């Protein structure tokens, strides 16, 4: 089956390459975001699934669509906001049925190898979208590769950081952001004792547990030896640290319903001093009434454990559905090229504090003078790479369940991780050893 899927993907790649080659190749300036096709000659109707936050980030992407239409007046973009938590399975279902899939998708980095292995994406090798691929940062671009081909272009890169309320830490006598989990616990206890706020909120979700597990030297799988390592003693020790923050009272008890939304509300309302989150929430926090704007938001690398400090490398990519009608391909390439250009990335950086994936974007004023980008640079540099394998997007369902069991239901970390390991073996990577 996989051989057939790869054959479909290769055919799609050839179709796309031929289409773009017929339009004259790709010698554009990587920062101008314009297709080699005469923009006025393109006529198409494209559907784009945007998986970003519809209130916080969506409006900025819709502004970019309006900018695109200034030069491409005959390309209609049907913008659809699709909840991030639903998009992965929704796209797979539609692509498999060959009906209802979007022409273009904003895909989480871990989804791309999976979708490519199933034959659901155009390979972009030979197209003008990759003519300037050296301008993309290496790690974000790597998340688009599968079986020697490239199936997307990076939209944004990110990692988790420690975000903190400067005013609350100052009131608690905490002079600098904590660099270790032990320091974070002490700082959180000080906040709770000396202010009316909680010290820290730990989101009980799998992705947000990774800094704790990485901190003790853990990981999910070892792709070199093809071994499942999620239930290692290192990961159990990392989860024990997260659990202790809650059971000791240093951290607020997480909500069983919409823990992420609760965390963000409490942080914006200055009822909790510290959270672990990414650059996608900066605009949401700094625009909240009463928070104190960017001047009151501190950003630092996640605290470290006994082995290291680092959050997971995250981000999103633009991908093109392989089932798209051929006559739409040129317009889709033009749209993705515009959206992934240095100018568009600089626009999103200025509006939302998102981190560009192009080297050339960092030379533009909206980026190089952006304090949020500057604050997140050491965060991304400390980021821990994730396994770019087709199954990587399926790791987090079991991890989410595990995090709920450990942090809310008080289950033993090792026992919960053993359950995840068995699920990985049975359903996700059956070819890997335990």
Coordinates of N, CA and C in Angstrom, one line a residue, residues 211-372:
X211 N 8.8 19.4 27.4 CA 9.9 20.0 28.1 C 10.3 19.4 29.4
X212 N 9.3 18.8 30.1 CA 9.7 18.1 31.4 C 10.4 16.8 31.1
X213 N 9.9 16.1 30.0 CA 10.6 14.8 29.7 C 12.0 15.0 29.0
X214 N 12.0 16.0 28.1 CA 13.3 16.4 27.5 C 14.3 16.8 28.6
X215 N 13.8 17.5 29.6 CA 14.7 18.0 30.6 C 15.5 16.9 31.4
X216 N 14.9 15.7 31.4 CA 15.6 14.6 32.1 C 16.3 13.7 31.1
X217 N 16.3 14.1 29.8 CA 17.0 13.3 28.8 C 16.1 12.3 28.0
X218 N 14.8 12.4 28.2 CA 13.8 11.5 27.5 C 13.5 11.9 26.1
X219 N 12.7 11.0 25.5 CA 12.2 11.3 24.1 C 11.0 10.3 23.9
X220 N 10.4 10.3 22.7 CA 9.3 9.5 22.4 C 9.7 8.1 21.8
X221 N 10.5 8.2 20.7 CA 11.0 7.1 20.0 C 12.4 7.4 19.6
X222 N 13.2 6.3 19.4 CA 14.5 6.4 18.8 C 14.4 5.9 17.4
X223 N 14.5 6.9 16.4 CA 14.3 6.5 15.0 C 15.5 5.7 14.5
X224 N 16.7 5.9 15.1 CA 17.9 5.2 14.6 C 17.8 3.7 14.9
X225 N 17.5 3.4 16.2 CA 17.4 2.0 16.6 C 15.9 1.4 16.4
X226 N 15.0 2.3 16.0 CA 13.6 2.0 15.8 C 13.1 1.3 17.1
X227 N 13.2 2.1 18.2 CA 12.8 1.6 19.5 C 11.8 2.6 20.1
X228 N 10.8 2.1 20.8 CA 9.9 3.0 21.6 C 10.5 3.3 22.9
X229 N 10.7 4.5 23.2 CA 11.4 4.9 24.5 C 10.5 5.8 25.4
X230 N 9.2 5.9 25.0 CA 8.4 6.8 25.8 C 8.2 6.4 27.2
X231 N 8.3 5.1 27.5 CA 8.2 4.7 28.9 C 9.5 4.6 29.7
X232 N 10.5 5.4 29.3 CA 11.8 5.3 29.9 C 11.7 5.9 31.4
X233 N 12.7 5.6 32.2 CA 12.8 6.1 33.5 C 13.0 7.7 33.5
X234 N 13.7 8.1 32.4 CA 13.9 9.6 32.3 C 12.6 10.3 32.1
X235 N 11.7 9.8 31.2 CA 10.4 10.4 31.0 C 9.5 10.3 32.3
X236 N 9.6 9.2 33.0 CA 8.8 9.1 34.2 C 9.3 10.2 35.2
X237 N 10.6 10.4 35.3 CA 11.2 11.4 36.2 C 10.7 12.8 35.8
X238 N 10.7 13.1 34.5 CA 10.2 14.4 34.0 C 8.7 14.6 34.4
X239 N 7.9 13.6 34.2 CA 6.5 13.7 34.5 C 6.3 13.9 36.0
X240 N 7.1 13.2 36.8 CA 7.0 13.4 38.3 C 7.3 14.8 38.7
X241 N 8.2 15.5 38.0 CA 8.4 16.9 38.3 C 7.2 17.7 38.0
X242 N 6.6 17.5 36.9 CA 5.3 18.2 36.5 C 4.2 17.9 37.5
X243 N 4.1 16.7 37.9 CA 3.1 16.3 38.9 C 3.3 16.9 40.2
X244 N 4.6 16.9 40.6 CA 4.9 17.5 41.9 C 4.6 19.0 42.0
X245 N 4.7 19.7 40.9 CA 4.3 21.1 41.0 C 2.9 21.3 41.3
X246 N 2.0 20.4 40.9 CA 0.6 20.5 41.2 C 0.3 20.0 42.6
X247 N 0.8 18.8 42.9 CA 0.5 18.2 44.2 C 1.1 19.0 45.4
X248 N 2.2 19.7 45.1 CA 2.8 20.5 46.2 C 2.1 21.8 46.4
X249 N 1.2 22.2 45.4 CA 0.5 23.5 45.5 C 1.2 24.6 44.9
X250 N 2.4 24.3 44.3 CA 3.2 25.4 43.6 C 2.4 25.8 42.4
X251 N 1.8 24.8 41.7 CA 1.0 25.1 40.5 C -0.5 25.0 40.8
X252 N -1.2 25.7 40.1 CA -2.7 25.6 40.2 C -3.2 24.3 39.7
X253 N -4.2 23.7 40.3 CA -4.8 22.5 39.8 C -5.4 22.7 38.5
X254 N -5.0 22.0 37.4 CA -5.5 22.2 36.1 C -7.0 21.8 36.0
X255 N -7.6 22.5 35.1 CA -9.1 22.2 34.8 C -9.2 20.9 34.0
X256 N -10.2 20.1 34.3 CA -10.5 18.9 33.6 C -11.1 19.2 32.2
X257 N -11.7 20.4 32.1 CA -12.4 20.8 30.9 C -11.7 22.1 30.4
X258 N -11.2 22.1 29.1 CA -10.6 23.2 28.5 C -9.5 23.8 29.4
X259 N -8.5 22.9 29.7 CA -7.4 23.4 30.5 C -6.6 24.5 29.9
X260 N -6.4 24.3 28.5 CA -5.7 25.4 27.8 C -6.4 26.7 27.9
X261 N -7.6 26.7 27.6 CA -8.4 28.0 27.7 C -8.4 28.6 29.1
X262 N -8.5 27.7 30.1 CA -8.4 28.2 31.5 C -7.1 28.8 31.8
X263 N -6.0 28.2 31.3 CA -4.7 28.7 31.6 C -4.5 30.0 31.0
X264 N -5.0 30.2 29.7 CA -4.8 31.5 29.1 C -5.6 32.6 29.7
X265 N -6.8 32.3 30.1 CA -7.7 33.3 30.8 C -7.0 33.7 32.1
X266 N -6.6 32.8 32.9 CA -6.0 33.1 34.2 C -4.7 34.0 34.0
X267 N -3.9 33.6 33.0 CA -2.7 34.4 32.8 C -3.0 35.8 32.3
X268 N -3.9 35.9 31.4 CA -4.3 37.3 30.9 C -4.9 38.1 32.0
X269 N -5.6 37.5 32.9 CA -6.3 38.2 34.0 C -5.3 38.4 35.2
X270 N -4.1 38.1 35.0 CA -3.0 38.2 36.1 C -3.4 37.4 37.3
X271 N -4.0 36.3 37.1 CA -4.3 35.4 38.2 C -3.4 34.2 38.4
X272 N -2.5 34.1 37.4 CA -1.4 33.2 37.5 C -0.2 33.8 36.9
X273 N 1.0 33.6 37.5 CA 2.2 34.4 37.1 C 3.0 33.8 36.0
X274 N 3.0 32.4 35.8 CA 3.8 31.8 34.8 C 3.1 30.7 34.1
X275 N 3.4 30.6 32.8 CA 2.8 29.5 32.0 C 3.9 29.0 31.0
X276 N 3.7 27.8 30.4 CA 4.5 27.4 29.3 C 3.7 27.5 28.0
X277 N 4.2 28.3 27.1 CA 3.4 28.4 25.8 C 4.3 29.0 24.8
X278 N 3.7 29.2 23.6 CA 4.5 29.6 22.4 C 4.2 31.0 21.9
X279 N 4.9 31.4 20.8 CA 4.7 32.8 20.3 C 3.3 33.1 19.7
X280 N 2.6 32.0 19.4 CA 1.3 32.2 18.8 C 0.3 32.9 19.8
X281 N 0.6 32.9 21.1 CA -0.3 33.6 22.1 C 0.2 35.0 22.5
X282 N 1.3 35.4 22.0 CA 1.8 36.7 22.4 C 0.8 37.9 22.2
X283 N 0.3 37.9 21.0 CA -0.7 38.9 20.6 C -1.9 38.9 21.5
X284 N -2.4 37.7 21.8 CA -3.5 37.4 22.6 C -3.3 38.0 24.0
X285 N -2.1 37.7 24.6 CA -1.8 38.2 25.9 C -1.6 39.7 26.0
X286 N -0.8 40.2 25.1 CA -0.4 41.6 25.2 C -1.6 42.5 24.9
X287 N -2.6 42.1 24.2 CA -3.7 42.9 23.9 C -4.9 42.8 24.9
X288 N -4.7 41.9 25.9 CA -5.7 41.7 26.9 C -5.8 42.9 27.8
X289 N -7.0 43.4 28.0 CA -7.2 44.6 28.9 C -6.7 44.3 30.3
X290 N -5.9 45.2 30.8 CA -5.4 45.1 32.2 C -4.1 44.4 32.4
X291 N -3.7 43.6 31.3 CA -2.4 42.8 31.5 C -1.2 43.7 31.6
X292 N -1.2 44.8 30.9 CA 0.0 45.6 30.9 C 0.8 45.6 29.6
X293 N 0.3 45.0 28.6 CA 0.9 45.0 27.3 C 2.2 44.2 27.2
X294 N 3.0 44.5 26.2 CA 4.3 43.8 26.0 C 5.3 44.1 27.1
X295 N 5.1 45.3 27.7 CA 6.1 45.7 28.7 C 6.0 44.8 29.9
X296 N 4.9 44.1 30.1 CA 4.7 43.3 31.3 C 4.9 41.8 31.0
X297 N 5.1 41.4 29.8 CA 5.2 40.0 29.4 C 6.7 39.7 29.3
X298 N 7.1 38.7 30.2 CA 8.5 38.2 30.1 C 8.5 36.9 29.3
X299 N 9.5 36.7 28.5 CA 9.7 35.4 27.7 C 11.1 34.9 27.9
X300 N 11.2 33.6 28.3 CA 12.5 33.0 28.5 C 12.4 31.6 28.1
X301 N 13.6 30.9 27.8 CA 13.6 29.5 27.5 C 12.9 28.7 28.7
X302 N 12.4 27.6 28.3 CA 11.8 26.7 29.4 C 12.8 26.3 30.4
X303 N 12.5 26.2 31.6 CA 13.4 25.7 32.6 C 14.0 24.3 32.3
X304 N 15.1 24.0 32.8 CA 15.7 22.7 32.5 C 15.7 21.7 33.7
X305 N 15.9 20.5 33.3 CA 15.9 19.4 34.3 C 17.4 19.0 34.6
X306 N 17.6 17.8 34.9 CA 18.9 17.3 35.2 C 19.8 17.1 34.0
X307 N 19.2 17.0 32.8 CA 19.9 16.7 31.6 C 20.1 17.9 30.7
X308 N 19.0 18.6 30.5 CA 19.0 19.7 29.5 C 17.8 20.6 29.7
X309 N 17.7 21.7 28.9 CA 16.5 22.5 28.9 C 16.1 22.7 27.4
X310 N 14.9 22.5 27.1 CA 14.4 22.7 25.7 C 13.0 22.3 25.5
X311 N 12.3 23.0 24.6 CA 11.0 22.6 24.3 C 11.0 21.9 22.9
X312 N 9.9 21.4 22.5 CA 9.8 20.7 21.2 C 9.8 21.8 20.0
X313 N 10.5 21.5 18.9 CA 10.4 22.3 17.8 C 9.0 22.1 17.1
X314 N 8.3 23.2 17.0 CA 7.0 23.1 16.4 C 6.9 24.0 15.2
X315 N 5.7 24.3 14.8 CA 5.5 25.2 13.6 C 4.4 24.6 12.7
X316 N 4.3 25.3 11.6 CA 3.3 24.9 10.6 C 3.8 25.1 9.2
X317 N 3.3 24.3 8.2 CA 3.7 24.4 6.8 C 2.5 24.6 5.9
X318 N 2.8 25.1 4.7 CA 1.8 25.2 3.7 C 1.9 23.9 2.8
X319 N 0.9 23.2 2.6 CA 0.9 22.0 1.7 C -0.2 22.1 0.7
X320 N -0.1 21.4 -0.4 CA -1.1 21.4 -1.5 C -1.6 20.0 -1.7
X321 N -2.9 19.9 -1.7 CA -3.6 18.6 -1.9 C -3.3 18.0 -3.3
X322 N -2.9 16.7 -3.3 CA -2.6 16.1 -4.6 C -3.8 15.8 -5.4
X323 N -5.0 15.9 -4.8 CA -6.2 15.6 -5.6 C -6.8 16.9 -6.2
X324 N -6.1 18.0 -6.1 CA -6.5 19.2 -6.7 C -6.6 19.1 -8.2
X325 N -7.7 19.7 -8.8 CA -7.7 19.7 -10.3 C -6.5 20.4 -10.9
X326 N -6.0 19.9 -12.0 CA -4.7 20.4 -12.6 C -4.8 21.9 -12.9
X327 N -6.0 22.3 -13.3 CA -6.1 23.7 -13.7 C -6.0 24.7 -12.6
X328 N -6.0 24.2 -11.3 CA -5.8 25.1 -10.2 C -4.3 25.2 -9.7
X329 N -3.5 24.4 -10.2 CA -2.1 24.3 -9.7 C -1.4 25.6 -9.7
X330 N -1.4 26.3 -10.9 CA -0.6 27.5 -11.0 C -1.1 28.5 -9.9
X331 N -2.4 28.6 -9.7 CA -2.9 29.6 -8.8 C -2.5 29.2 -7.3
X332 N -2.5 27.9 -7.1 CA -2.2 27.4 -5.7 C -0.7 27.7 -5.4
X333 N 0.2 27.5 -6.5 CA 1.6 27.8 -6.3 C 1.8 29.3 -6.0
X334 N 1.1 30.1 -6.8 CA 1.2 31.6 -6.6 C 0.8 32.0 -5.2
X335 N -0.3 31.4 -4.7 CA -0.8 31.7 -3.4 C 0.1 31.3 -2.3
X336 N 0.6 30.1 -2.4 CA 1.5 29.6 -1.3 C 2.8 30.4 -1.4
X337 N 3.3 30.7 -2.6 CA 4.5 31.5 -2.7 C 4.4 32.8 -2.0
X338 N 3.2 33.5 -2.3 CA 3.0 34.8 -1.7 C 2.9 34.6 -0.1
X339 N 2.2 33.7 0.4 CA 2.0 33.5 1.8 C 3.3 33.1 2.5
X340 N 4.2 32.4 1.8 CA 5.4 32.0 2.5 C 6.6 32.9 2.2
X341 N 6.3 34.1 1.5 CA 7.4 35.0 1.2 C 8.0 35.7 2.4
X342 N 9.1 36.3 2.3 CA 9.7 37.0 3.4 C 8.9 38.2 3.8
X343 N 8.3 38.9 2.9 CA 7.5 40.0 3.2 C 6.2 39.6 4.0
X344 N 5.6 38.5 3.6 CA 4.4 38.0 4.3 C 4.8 37.5 5.7
X345 N 5.9 36.8 5.8 CA 6.4 36.4 7.1 C 6.7 37.6 8.0
X346 N 7.3 38.6 7.5 CA 7.6 39.8 8.3 C 6.3 40.5 8.7
X347 N 5.3 40.5 7.9 CA 4.0 41.0 8.2 C 3.4 40.3 9.4
X348 N 3.4 38.9 9.4 CA 2.9 38.1 10.5 C 3.7 38.3 11.7
X349 N 5.0 38.5 11.6 CA 5.9 38.7 12.7 C 5.5 40.0 13.4
X350 N 5.3 41.0 12.6 CA 4.9 42.3 13.2 C 3.5 42.3 13.8
X351 N 2.6 41.6 13.2 CA 1.2 41.6 13.7 C 1.0 40.7 14.9
X352 N 1.7 39.5 14.8 CA 1.4 38.4 15.8 C 2.6 38.0 16.6
X353 N 3.8 38.5 16.3 CA 5.0 38.0 17.0 C 5.4 36.6 16.5
X354 N 5.0 36.1 15.4 CA 5.3 34.8 14.9 C 6.8 34.8 14.4
X355 N 7.4 33.7 14.4 CA 8.8 33.6 14.0 C 9.0 33.1 12.6
X356 N 9.6 33.9 11.7 CA 9.8 33.6 10.3 C 10.6 32.3 10.1
X357 N 10.4 31.7 9.0 CA 11.2 30.5 8.6 C 12.2 30.8 7.5
X358 N 12.2 32.1 7.0 CA 13.2 32.5 6.0 C 14.3 33.3 6.6
X359 N 15.5 33.0 6.2 CA 16.6 33.8 6.7 C 16.5 35.3 6.2
X360 N 16.0 35.5 5.0 CA 15.9 36.9 4.5 C 14.9 37.7 5.3
X361 N 13.9 37.0 5.9 CA 12.9 37.8 6.6 C 13.5 38.4 7.9
X362 N 14.5 37.8 8.4 CA 15.1 38.4 9.6 C 15.9 39.6 9.4
X363 N 16.1 39.9 8.1 CA 16.8 41.2 7.8 C 15.9 42.3 7.5
X364 N 14.6 42.0 7.5 CA 13.6 43.1 7.3 C 13.2 43.8 8.6
X365 N 13.0 45.1 8.5 CA 12.8 45.9 9.7 C 11.7 45.4 10.7
X366 N 10.5 44.9 10.2 CA 9.5 44.4 11.1 C 9.9 43.2 11.9
X367 N 11.0 42.5 11.5 CA 11.4 41.4 12.2 C 12.7 41.7 13.0
X368 N 13.7 42.3 12.4 CA 14.9 42.6 13.2 C 14.7 43.6 14.3
X369 N 13.6 44.4 14.3 CA 13.4 45.3 15.4 C 12.2 44.8 16.3
X370 N 11.9 43.6 16.1 CA 10.7 43.0 16.9 C 11.2 42.4 18.2
X371 N 10.8 43.0 19.4 CA 11.3 42.4 20.6 C 10.8 41.0 20.9
X372 N 9.7 40.6 20.4 CA 9.2 39.3 20.6 C 10.0 38.3 19.9

